[in-house]
Coordinates of C-alpha atoms in Angstrom, one line a residue:
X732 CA 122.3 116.2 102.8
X733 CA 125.0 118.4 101.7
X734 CA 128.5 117.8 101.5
X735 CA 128.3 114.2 102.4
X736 CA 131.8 113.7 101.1
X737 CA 133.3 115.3 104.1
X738 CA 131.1 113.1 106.7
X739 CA 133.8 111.3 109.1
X740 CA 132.8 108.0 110.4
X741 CA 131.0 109.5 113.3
X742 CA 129.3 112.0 111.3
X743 CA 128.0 109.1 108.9
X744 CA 126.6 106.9 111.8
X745 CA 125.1 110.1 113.9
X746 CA 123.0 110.8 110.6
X747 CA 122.4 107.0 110.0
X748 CA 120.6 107.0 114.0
X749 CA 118.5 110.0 113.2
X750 CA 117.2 108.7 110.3
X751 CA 116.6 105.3 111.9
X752 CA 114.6 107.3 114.3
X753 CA 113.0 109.4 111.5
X754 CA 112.0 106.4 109.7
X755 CA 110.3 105.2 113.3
X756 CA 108.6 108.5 114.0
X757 CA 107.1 108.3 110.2
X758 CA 105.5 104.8 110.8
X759 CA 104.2 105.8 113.7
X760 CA 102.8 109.1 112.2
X761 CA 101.3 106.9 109.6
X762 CA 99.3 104.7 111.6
X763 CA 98.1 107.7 113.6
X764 CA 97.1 108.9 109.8
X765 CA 95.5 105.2 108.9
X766 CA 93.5 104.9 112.0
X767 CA 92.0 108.1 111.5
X768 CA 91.3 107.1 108.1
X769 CA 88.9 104.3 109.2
X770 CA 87.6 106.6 111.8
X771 CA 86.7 108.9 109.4
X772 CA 84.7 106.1 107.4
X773 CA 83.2 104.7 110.5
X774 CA 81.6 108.2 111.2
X775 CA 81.1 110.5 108.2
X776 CA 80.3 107.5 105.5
X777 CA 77.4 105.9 107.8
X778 CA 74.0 107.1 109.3
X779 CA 74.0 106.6 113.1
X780 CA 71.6 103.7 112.7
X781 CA 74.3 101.8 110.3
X782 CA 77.5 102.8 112.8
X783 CA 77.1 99.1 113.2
X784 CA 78.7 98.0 110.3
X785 CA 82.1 98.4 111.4
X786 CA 83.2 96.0 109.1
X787 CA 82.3 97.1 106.1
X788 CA 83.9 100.6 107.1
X789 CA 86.9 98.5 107.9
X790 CA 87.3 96.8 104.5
X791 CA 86.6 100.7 102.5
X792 CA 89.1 102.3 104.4
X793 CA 91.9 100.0 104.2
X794 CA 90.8 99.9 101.0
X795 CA 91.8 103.5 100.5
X796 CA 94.8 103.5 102.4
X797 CA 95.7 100.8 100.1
X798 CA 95.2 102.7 97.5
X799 CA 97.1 106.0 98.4
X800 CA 99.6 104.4 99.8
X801 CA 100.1 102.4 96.6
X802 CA 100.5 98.7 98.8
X803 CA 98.4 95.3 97.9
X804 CA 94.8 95.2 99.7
X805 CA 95.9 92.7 102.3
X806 CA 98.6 95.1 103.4
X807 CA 96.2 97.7 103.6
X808 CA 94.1 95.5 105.8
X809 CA 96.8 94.7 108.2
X810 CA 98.2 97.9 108.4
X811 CA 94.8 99.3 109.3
X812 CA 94.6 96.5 112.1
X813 CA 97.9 97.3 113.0
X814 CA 96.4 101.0 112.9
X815 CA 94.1 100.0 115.7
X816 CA 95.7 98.4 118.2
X817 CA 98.6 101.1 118.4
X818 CA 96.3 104.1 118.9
X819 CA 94.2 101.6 121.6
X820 CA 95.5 99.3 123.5
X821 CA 99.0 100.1 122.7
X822 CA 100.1 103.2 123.1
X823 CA 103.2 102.9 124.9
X824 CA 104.4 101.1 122.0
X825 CA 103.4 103.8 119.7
X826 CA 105.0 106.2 121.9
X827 CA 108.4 104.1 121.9
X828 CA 108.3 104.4 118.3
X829 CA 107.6 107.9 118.1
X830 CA 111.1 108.3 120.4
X831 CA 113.0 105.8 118.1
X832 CA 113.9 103.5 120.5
X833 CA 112.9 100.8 118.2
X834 CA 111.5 100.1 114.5
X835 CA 108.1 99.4 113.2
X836 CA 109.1 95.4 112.9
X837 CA 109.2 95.4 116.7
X838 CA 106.6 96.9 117.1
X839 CA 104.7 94.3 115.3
X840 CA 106.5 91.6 117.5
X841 CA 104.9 93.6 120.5
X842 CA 101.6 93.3 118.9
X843 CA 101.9 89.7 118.0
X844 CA 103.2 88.4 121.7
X845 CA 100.9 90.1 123.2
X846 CA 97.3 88.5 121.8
X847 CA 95.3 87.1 123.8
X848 CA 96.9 88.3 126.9
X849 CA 94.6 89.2 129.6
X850 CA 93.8 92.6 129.8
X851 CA 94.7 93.1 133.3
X852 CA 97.9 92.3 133.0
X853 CA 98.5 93.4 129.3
X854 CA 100.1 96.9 130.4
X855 CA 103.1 95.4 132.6
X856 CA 103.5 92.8 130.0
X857 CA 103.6 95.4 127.2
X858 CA 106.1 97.2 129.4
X859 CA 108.5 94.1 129.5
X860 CA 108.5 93.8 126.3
X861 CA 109.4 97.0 125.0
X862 CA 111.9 96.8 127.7
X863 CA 113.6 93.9 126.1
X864 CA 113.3 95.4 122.5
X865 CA 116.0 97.9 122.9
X866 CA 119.1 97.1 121.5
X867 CA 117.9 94.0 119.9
X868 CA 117.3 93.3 116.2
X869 CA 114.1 92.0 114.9
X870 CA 115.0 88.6 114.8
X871 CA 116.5 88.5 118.4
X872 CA 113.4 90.6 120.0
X873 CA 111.0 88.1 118.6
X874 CA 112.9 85.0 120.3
X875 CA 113.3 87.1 123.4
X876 CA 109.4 88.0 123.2
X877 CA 108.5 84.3 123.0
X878 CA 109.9 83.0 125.3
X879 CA 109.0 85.7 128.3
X880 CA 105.6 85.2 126.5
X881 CA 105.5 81.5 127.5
X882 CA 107.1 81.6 130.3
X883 CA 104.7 84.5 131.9
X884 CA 101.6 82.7 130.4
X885 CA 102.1 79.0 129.7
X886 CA 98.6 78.6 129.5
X887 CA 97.8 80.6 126.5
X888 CA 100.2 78.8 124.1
X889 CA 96.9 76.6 123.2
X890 CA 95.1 79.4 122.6
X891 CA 97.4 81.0 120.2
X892 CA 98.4 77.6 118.4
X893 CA 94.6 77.6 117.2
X894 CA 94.3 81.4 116.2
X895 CA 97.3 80.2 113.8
X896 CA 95.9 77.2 113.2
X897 CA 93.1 79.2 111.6
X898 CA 95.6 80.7 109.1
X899 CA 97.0 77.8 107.4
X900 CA 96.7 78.4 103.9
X901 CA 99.0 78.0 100.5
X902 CA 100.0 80.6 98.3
X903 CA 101.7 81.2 95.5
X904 CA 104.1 84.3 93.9
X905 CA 105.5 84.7 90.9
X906 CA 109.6 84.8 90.3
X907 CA 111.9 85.6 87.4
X908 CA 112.6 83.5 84.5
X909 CA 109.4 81.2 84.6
X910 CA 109.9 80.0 88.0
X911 CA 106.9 80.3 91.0
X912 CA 107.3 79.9 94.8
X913 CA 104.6 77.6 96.5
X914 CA 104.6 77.7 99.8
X915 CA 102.2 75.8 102.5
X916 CA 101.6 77.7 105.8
X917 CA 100.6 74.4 108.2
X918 CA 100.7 72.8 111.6
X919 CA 104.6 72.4 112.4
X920 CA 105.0 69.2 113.2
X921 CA 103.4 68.4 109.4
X922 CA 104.8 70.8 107.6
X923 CA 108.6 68.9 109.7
X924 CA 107.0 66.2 109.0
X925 CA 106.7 66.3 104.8
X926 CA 109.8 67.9 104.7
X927 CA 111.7 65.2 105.9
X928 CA 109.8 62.8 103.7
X929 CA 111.0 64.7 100.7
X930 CA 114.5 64.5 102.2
X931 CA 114.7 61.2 102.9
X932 CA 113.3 60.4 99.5
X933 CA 115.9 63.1 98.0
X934 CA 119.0 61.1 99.7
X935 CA 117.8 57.8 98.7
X936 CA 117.8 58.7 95.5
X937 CA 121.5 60.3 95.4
X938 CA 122.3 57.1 96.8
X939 CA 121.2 55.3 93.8
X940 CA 123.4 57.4 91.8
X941 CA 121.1 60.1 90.9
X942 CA 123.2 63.6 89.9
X943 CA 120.3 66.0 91.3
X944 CA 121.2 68.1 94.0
X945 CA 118.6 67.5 97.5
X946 CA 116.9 70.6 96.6
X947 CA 116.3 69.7 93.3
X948 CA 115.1 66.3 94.0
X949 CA 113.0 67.6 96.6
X950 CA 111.3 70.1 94.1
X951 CA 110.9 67.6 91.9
X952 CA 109.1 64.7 93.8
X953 CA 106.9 67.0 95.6
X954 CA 106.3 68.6 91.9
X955 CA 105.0 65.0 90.7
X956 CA 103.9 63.7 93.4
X957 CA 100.9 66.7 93.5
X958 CA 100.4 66.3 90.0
X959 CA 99.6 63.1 90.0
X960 CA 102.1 61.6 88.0
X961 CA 102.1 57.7 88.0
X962 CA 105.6 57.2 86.3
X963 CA 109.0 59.3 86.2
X964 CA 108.2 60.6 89.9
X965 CA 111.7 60.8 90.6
X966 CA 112.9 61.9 86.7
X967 CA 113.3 65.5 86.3
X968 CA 111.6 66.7 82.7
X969 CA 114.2 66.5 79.9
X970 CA 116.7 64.8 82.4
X971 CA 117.8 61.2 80.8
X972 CA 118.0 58.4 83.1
X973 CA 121.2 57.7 85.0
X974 CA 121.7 54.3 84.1
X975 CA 118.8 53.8 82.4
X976 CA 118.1 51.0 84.9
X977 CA 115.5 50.6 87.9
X978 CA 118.5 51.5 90.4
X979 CA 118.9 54.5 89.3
X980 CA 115.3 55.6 89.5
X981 CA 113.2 52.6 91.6
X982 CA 111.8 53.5 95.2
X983 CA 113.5 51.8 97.2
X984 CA 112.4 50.6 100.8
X985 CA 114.8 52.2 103.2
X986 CA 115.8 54.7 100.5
X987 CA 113.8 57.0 98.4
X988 CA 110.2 56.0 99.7
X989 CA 107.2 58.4 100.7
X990 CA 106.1 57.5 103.8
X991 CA 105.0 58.2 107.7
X992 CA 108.1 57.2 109.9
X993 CA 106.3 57.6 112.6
X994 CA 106.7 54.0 114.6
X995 CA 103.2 52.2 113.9
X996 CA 102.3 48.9 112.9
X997 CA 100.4 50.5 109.4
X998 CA 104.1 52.3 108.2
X999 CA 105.5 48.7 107.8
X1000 CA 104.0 48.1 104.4
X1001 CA 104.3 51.8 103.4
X1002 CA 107.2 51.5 100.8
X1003 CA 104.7 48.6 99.2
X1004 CA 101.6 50.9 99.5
X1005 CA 103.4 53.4 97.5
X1006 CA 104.6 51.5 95.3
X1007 CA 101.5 49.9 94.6
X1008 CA 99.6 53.7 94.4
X1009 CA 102.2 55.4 91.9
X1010 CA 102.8 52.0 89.4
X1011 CA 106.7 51.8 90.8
X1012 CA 106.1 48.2 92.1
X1013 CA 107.8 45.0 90.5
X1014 CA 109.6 46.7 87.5
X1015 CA 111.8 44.2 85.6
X1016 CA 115.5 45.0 86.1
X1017 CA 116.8 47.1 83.2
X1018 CA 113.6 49.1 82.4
X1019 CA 113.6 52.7 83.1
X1020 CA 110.9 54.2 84.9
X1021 CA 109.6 56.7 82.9
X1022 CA 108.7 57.5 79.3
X1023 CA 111.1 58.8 76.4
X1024 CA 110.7 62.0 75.7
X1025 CA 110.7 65.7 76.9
X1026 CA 107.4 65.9 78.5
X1027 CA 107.6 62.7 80.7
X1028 CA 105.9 62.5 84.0
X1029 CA 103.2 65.3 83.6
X1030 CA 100.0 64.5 83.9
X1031 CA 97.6 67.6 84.4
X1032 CA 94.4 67.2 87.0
X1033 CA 94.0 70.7 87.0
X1034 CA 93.4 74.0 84.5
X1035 CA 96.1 76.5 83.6
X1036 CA 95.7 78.4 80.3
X1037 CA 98.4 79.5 78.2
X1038 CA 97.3 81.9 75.9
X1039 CA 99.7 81.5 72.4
X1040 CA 99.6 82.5 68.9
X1041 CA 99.2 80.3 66.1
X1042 CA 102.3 81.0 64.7
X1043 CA 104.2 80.1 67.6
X1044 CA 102.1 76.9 68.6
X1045 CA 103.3 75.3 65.2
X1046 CA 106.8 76.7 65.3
X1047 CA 106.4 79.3 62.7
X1048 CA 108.1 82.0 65.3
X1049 CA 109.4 82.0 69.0
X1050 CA 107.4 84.8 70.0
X1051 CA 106.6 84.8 74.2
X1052 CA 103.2 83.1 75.3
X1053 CA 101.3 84.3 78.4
X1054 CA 101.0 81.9 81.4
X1055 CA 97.6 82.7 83.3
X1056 CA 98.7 83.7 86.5
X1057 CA 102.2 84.4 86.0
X1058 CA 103.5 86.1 82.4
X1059 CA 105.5 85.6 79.9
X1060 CA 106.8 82.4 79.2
X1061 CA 108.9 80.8 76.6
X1062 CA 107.8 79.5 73.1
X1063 CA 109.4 76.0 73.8
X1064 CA 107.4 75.4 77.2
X1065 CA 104.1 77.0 75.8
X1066 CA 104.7 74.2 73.1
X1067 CA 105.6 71.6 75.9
X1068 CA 102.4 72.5 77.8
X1069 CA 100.7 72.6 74.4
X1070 CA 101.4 69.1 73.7
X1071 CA 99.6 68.0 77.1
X1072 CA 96.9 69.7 77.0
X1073 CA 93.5 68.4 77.5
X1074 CA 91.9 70.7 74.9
X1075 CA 92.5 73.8 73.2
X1076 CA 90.3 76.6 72.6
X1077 CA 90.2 79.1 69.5
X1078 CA 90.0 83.1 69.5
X1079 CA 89.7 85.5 66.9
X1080 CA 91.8 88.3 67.7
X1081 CA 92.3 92.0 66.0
X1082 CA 96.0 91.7 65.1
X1083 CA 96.1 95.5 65.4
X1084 CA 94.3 96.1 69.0
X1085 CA 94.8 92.6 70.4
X1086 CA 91.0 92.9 71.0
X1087 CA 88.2 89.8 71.3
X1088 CA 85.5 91.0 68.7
X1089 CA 82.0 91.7 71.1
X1090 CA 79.1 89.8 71.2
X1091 CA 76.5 92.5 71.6
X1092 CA 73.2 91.9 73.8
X1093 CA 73.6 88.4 75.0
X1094 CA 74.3 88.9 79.2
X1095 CA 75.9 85.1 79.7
X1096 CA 79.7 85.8 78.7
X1097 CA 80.8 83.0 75.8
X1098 CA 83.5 80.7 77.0
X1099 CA 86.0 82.1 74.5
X1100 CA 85.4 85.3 75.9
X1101 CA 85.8 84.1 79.7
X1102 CA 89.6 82.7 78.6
X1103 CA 90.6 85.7 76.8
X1104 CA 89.3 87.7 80.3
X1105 CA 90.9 85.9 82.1
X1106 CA 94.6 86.1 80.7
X1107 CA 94.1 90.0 80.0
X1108 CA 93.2 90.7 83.8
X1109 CA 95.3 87.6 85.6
X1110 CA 93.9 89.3 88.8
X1111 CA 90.5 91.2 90.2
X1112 CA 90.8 94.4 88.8
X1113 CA 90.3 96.8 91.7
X1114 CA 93.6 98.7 92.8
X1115 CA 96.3 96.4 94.3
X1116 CA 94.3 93.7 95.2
X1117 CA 95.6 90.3 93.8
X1118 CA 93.4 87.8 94.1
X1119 CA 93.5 85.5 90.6
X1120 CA 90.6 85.7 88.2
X1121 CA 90.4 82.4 89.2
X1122 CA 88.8 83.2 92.2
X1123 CA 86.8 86.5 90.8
X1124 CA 83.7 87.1 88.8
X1125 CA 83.1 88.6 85.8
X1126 CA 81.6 91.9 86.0
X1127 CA 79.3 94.3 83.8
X1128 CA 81.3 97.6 84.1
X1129 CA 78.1 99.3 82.9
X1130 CA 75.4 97.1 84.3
X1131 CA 73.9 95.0 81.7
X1132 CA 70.6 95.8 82.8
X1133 CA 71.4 99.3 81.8
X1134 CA 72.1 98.7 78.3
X1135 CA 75.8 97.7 78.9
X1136 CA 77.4 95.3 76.1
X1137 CA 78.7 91.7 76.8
X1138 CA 82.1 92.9 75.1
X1139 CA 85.3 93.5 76.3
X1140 CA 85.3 96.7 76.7
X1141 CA 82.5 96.6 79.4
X1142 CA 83.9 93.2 81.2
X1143 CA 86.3 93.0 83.7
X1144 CA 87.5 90.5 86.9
X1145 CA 86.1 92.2 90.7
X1146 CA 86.8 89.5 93.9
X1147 CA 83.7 89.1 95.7
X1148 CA 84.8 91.8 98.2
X1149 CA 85.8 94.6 95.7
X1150 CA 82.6 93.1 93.6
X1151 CA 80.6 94.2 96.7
X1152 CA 82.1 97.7 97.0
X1153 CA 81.1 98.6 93.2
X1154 CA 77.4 96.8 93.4
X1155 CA 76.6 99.1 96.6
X1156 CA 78.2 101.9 95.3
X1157 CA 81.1 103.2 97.5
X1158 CA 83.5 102.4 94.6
X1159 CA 82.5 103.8 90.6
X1160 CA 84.3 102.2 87.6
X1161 CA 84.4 103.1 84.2
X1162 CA 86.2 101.8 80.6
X1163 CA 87.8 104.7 79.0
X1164 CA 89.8 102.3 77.0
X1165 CA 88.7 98.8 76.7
X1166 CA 91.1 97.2 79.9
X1167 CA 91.7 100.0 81.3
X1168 CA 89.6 100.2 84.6
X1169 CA 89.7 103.8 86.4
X1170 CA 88.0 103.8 89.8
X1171 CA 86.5 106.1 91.7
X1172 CA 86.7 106.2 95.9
X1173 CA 83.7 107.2 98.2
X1174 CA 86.5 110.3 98.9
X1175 CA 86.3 111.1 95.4
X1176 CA 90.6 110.4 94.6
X1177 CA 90.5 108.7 90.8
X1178 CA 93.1 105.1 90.5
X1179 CA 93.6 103.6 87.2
X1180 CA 94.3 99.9 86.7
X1181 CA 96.0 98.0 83.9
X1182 CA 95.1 95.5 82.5
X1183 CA 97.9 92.4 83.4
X1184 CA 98.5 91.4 79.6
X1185 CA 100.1 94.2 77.6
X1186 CA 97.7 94.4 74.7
X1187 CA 99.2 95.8 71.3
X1188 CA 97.3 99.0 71.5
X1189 CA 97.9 100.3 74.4
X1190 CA 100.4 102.7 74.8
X1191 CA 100.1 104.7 77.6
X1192 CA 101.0 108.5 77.6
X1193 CA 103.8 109.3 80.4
X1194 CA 102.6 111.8 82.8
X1195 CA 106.0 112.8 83.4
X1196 CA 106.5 114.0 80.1
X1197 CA 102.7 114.8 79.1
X1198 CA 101.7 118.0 80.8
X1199 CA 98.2 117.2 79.8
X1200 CA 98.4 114.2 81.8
X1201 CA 97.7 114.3 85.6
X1202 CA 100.7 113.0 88.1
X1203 CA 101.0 109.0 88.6
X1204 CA 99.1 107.5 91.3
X1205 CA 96.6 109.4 93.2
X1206 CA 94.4 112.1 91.6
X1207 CA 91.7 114.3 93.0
X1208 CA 88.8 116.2 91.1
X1209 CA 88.6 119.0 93.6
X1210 CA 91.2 121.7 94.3
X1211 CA 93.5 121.0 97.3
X1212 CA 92.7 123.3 100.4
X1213 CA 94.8 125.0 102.8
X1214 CA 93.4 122.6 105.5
X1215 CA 94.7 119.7 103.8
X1216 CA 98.2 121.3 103.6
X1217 CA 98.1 122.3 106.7
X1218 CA 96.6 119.1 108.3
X1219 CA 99.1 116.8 110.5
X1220 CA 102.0 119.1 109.7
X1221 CA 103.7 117.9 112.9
X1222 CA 107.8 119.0 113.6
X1223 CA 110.1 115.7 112.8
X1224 CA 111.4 114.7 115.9
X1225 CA 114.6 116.8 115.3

């Protein structure tokens, strides 16, 4: 755009409405683009006899989209499914987005009303809808679309409540400055129902004189309550008690108590019942809750691994310590978790490469080994796919039974999908530099992966400044054709 300086105020909101509806017409190219994509897998990668396996074509080529398109696997996955129902069953909404008469985020509230419509009726449906969506913003199309949905068909409500039902699940993603976001996708009425536990336990505990804000005291409890803390539930780490006295941090029936307040005759005794679970129970007056000290209350059931130097474990420096899962974290709550800990285990480490020494021939990775794998991956190792090592395998990059070493610089993290993909060989891996993975897709485009701890010798060339380097992010070993310039060169809508 040139000369933006003169736009007017009409001029500026003309160009902002074309390039709403360029931005539509994009999307909409782009799932024209993915679908192909997994027909192209479906026909060309399979004999006739294995056209079956539409799955497995499924999973590859939103595996590649994901790739190319530089997005995690799951996205890949849903924009492929997405992909599919547009160019089938949907066209009219792929047409509307094409015209710009709404964005891709309607779109997917089209897709999302309309399950388990019957067919018969899904195209006059499909036309209310996108009826309805102009003119509306995301938020108001999707309360518009639910309720003609249930009002239209009240019966499949049901029906939908258990297709979600099969998606509960809890995740977890990483924020700034050593915090995490936990979240717990669940039937509504208990996911209502826990929050308003935690709230009613937050509030009775401001009303015994605790400073905490409710969202604070709601982290906290739920915190200790999962981790099985028997004493300082309600005492924030490092936080000294308010009074020092059981008022200030005691459950209190009718106050700050865990329970079901649903009207039964087994809630009557539920204050007691806790009390009796977590040790809070008949406390002589004056004693505070919870220990001295700054790691009060924490009591680990379950296995995270903080890989730290020596140095810093004993306070010889403050250098950062790696958090399995999440990063960098700082010396003092390395040390904090350090002090908890159930056990610790030793590895030798080249000071200059940051590299575990090998163990030559032996196939069964040593446990030393495993830890060390585990922090320098932090997730399977195929290209954007983010499921923790904790839920991977360990993987020969050369095959051991083909004379590859149990070192690691032929050991890396695969998920049991991406695990698959290498084992039948659609996807090829390789170790240039020991954690540095660079794959190889059944199309023949070549994807490097990093390893998620920065060890001390790498240091990556920049392809922007190194002409010997190839361009970031997708590469391809053959020469580009004139067909694949040419292909889907359609006009932009205007």
């Amino acid at each position: 755009m040139q000369n933006l300086e003169s736009f007017d105020e009409h001029m500026v909101g003309e160009a902002l409405r074309r390039m709403a509806h360029l931005l539509a017409w994009t999307q909409a190219l782009e799932a024209r683009l993915v679908h192909r994509m997994e027909q192209i897998f479906r026909d060309n990668f399979f004999d006739p006899s294995e056209r079956d396996k539409s799955g497995i074509a499924f999973s590859l080529a939103a595996a590649e989209c994901a790739a190319i398109l530089n997005v995690p696997q799951v996205t890949g996955q849903r924009l492929l499914s997405e992909a599919g129902q547009l160019c089938g069953t949907h066209t009219a909404t792929l047409a509307g987005l094409e015209e710009g008469r709404f964005s891709y985020q309607h779109a997917q509230v089209v897709l999302e009303q309309c399950q388990n419509v019957p067919a018969e009726k899904l195209p006059g449906f499909e036309a209310d809808l996108l009826k309805a969506a102009e003119g509306q913003t995301r938020t108001q199309f999707s309360a518009k679309a639910r309720r003609l949905r249930e009002k239209t068909f009240p019966e499949t409500i049901s029906k939908r409540h258990l297709t979600a039902f099969e998606q509960r699940k809890v995740t977890l993603d990483r924020e700034e400055d050593g915090m995490s976001c936990l979240s717990a996708y669940l039937r509504a009425a208990e996911a209502q129902q826990i929050y308003t536990a935690l709230s009613t336990a937050a509030r009775g505990e401001q009303a015994g004189g605790d400073f905490r804000t409710t969202d604070q005291l709601r982290a906290d409890i739920l915190a200790q309550l999962l981790m099985g803390g028997s004493r300082g539930i309600f005492t924030a780490p490092g936080t000294p008690d308010v009074a020092g006295t059981r008022d200030a941090t005691e459950v209190r029936r009718g106050t700050g108590r865990i329970g079901n307040d649903t009207d039964t005759d087994t809630d009557t005794d539920a204050a007691t019942q806790d009390e009796e679970r977590t040790g809070l129970g008949d406390v002589p007056e004056g004693t505070a809750l919870r220990p001295t000290g700054p790691d009060e209350g924490i009591v680990p059931r379950a296995e995270i691994m903080v890989l730290i130097s020596a140095e810093t474990l004993f306070g010889a420096d403050d250098e950062p310590a790696e958090l399995h899962g999440y990063g960098p974290i700082s010396a003092e709550e390395a040390r904090r978790l350090a002090r908890n800990a159930a056990g610790l285990t030793g590895l030798t480490q080249d000071p200059q490469t940051g590299e575990i020494l090998g163990v030559g021939r032996r196939r069964k990775v040593p446990a030393g080994l495993k830890r060390w794998l585990r922090a320098r991956d932090g997730t399977c190792r195929f290209p954007g796919c983010r499921v923790s090592t904790a839920n991977a395998d360990i993987d020969h990059t050369v095959d051991w039974a083909r004379g590859g070493p149990t070192d690691h610089g032929n050991l890396e993290h695969l998920c049991r999908r991406h695990h698959r993909f290498k084992t039948l060989g659609f996807w090829k891996a390789c170790q240039p530099t020991p954690g540095v993975i660079e794959w190889t897709s059944p199309t023949g485009r070549v994807y490097r992966t990093e390893p998620f701890l920065d060890l001390v010798s790498q240091q990556p060339t920049d392809p922007r400044t190194d002409p010997k380097q190839p361009p970031p992010g997708l590469r391809k070993d053959h020469a580009q054709t004139d067909h694949e310039h040419s292909a889907y060169q359609a006009a932009p809508p205007f």
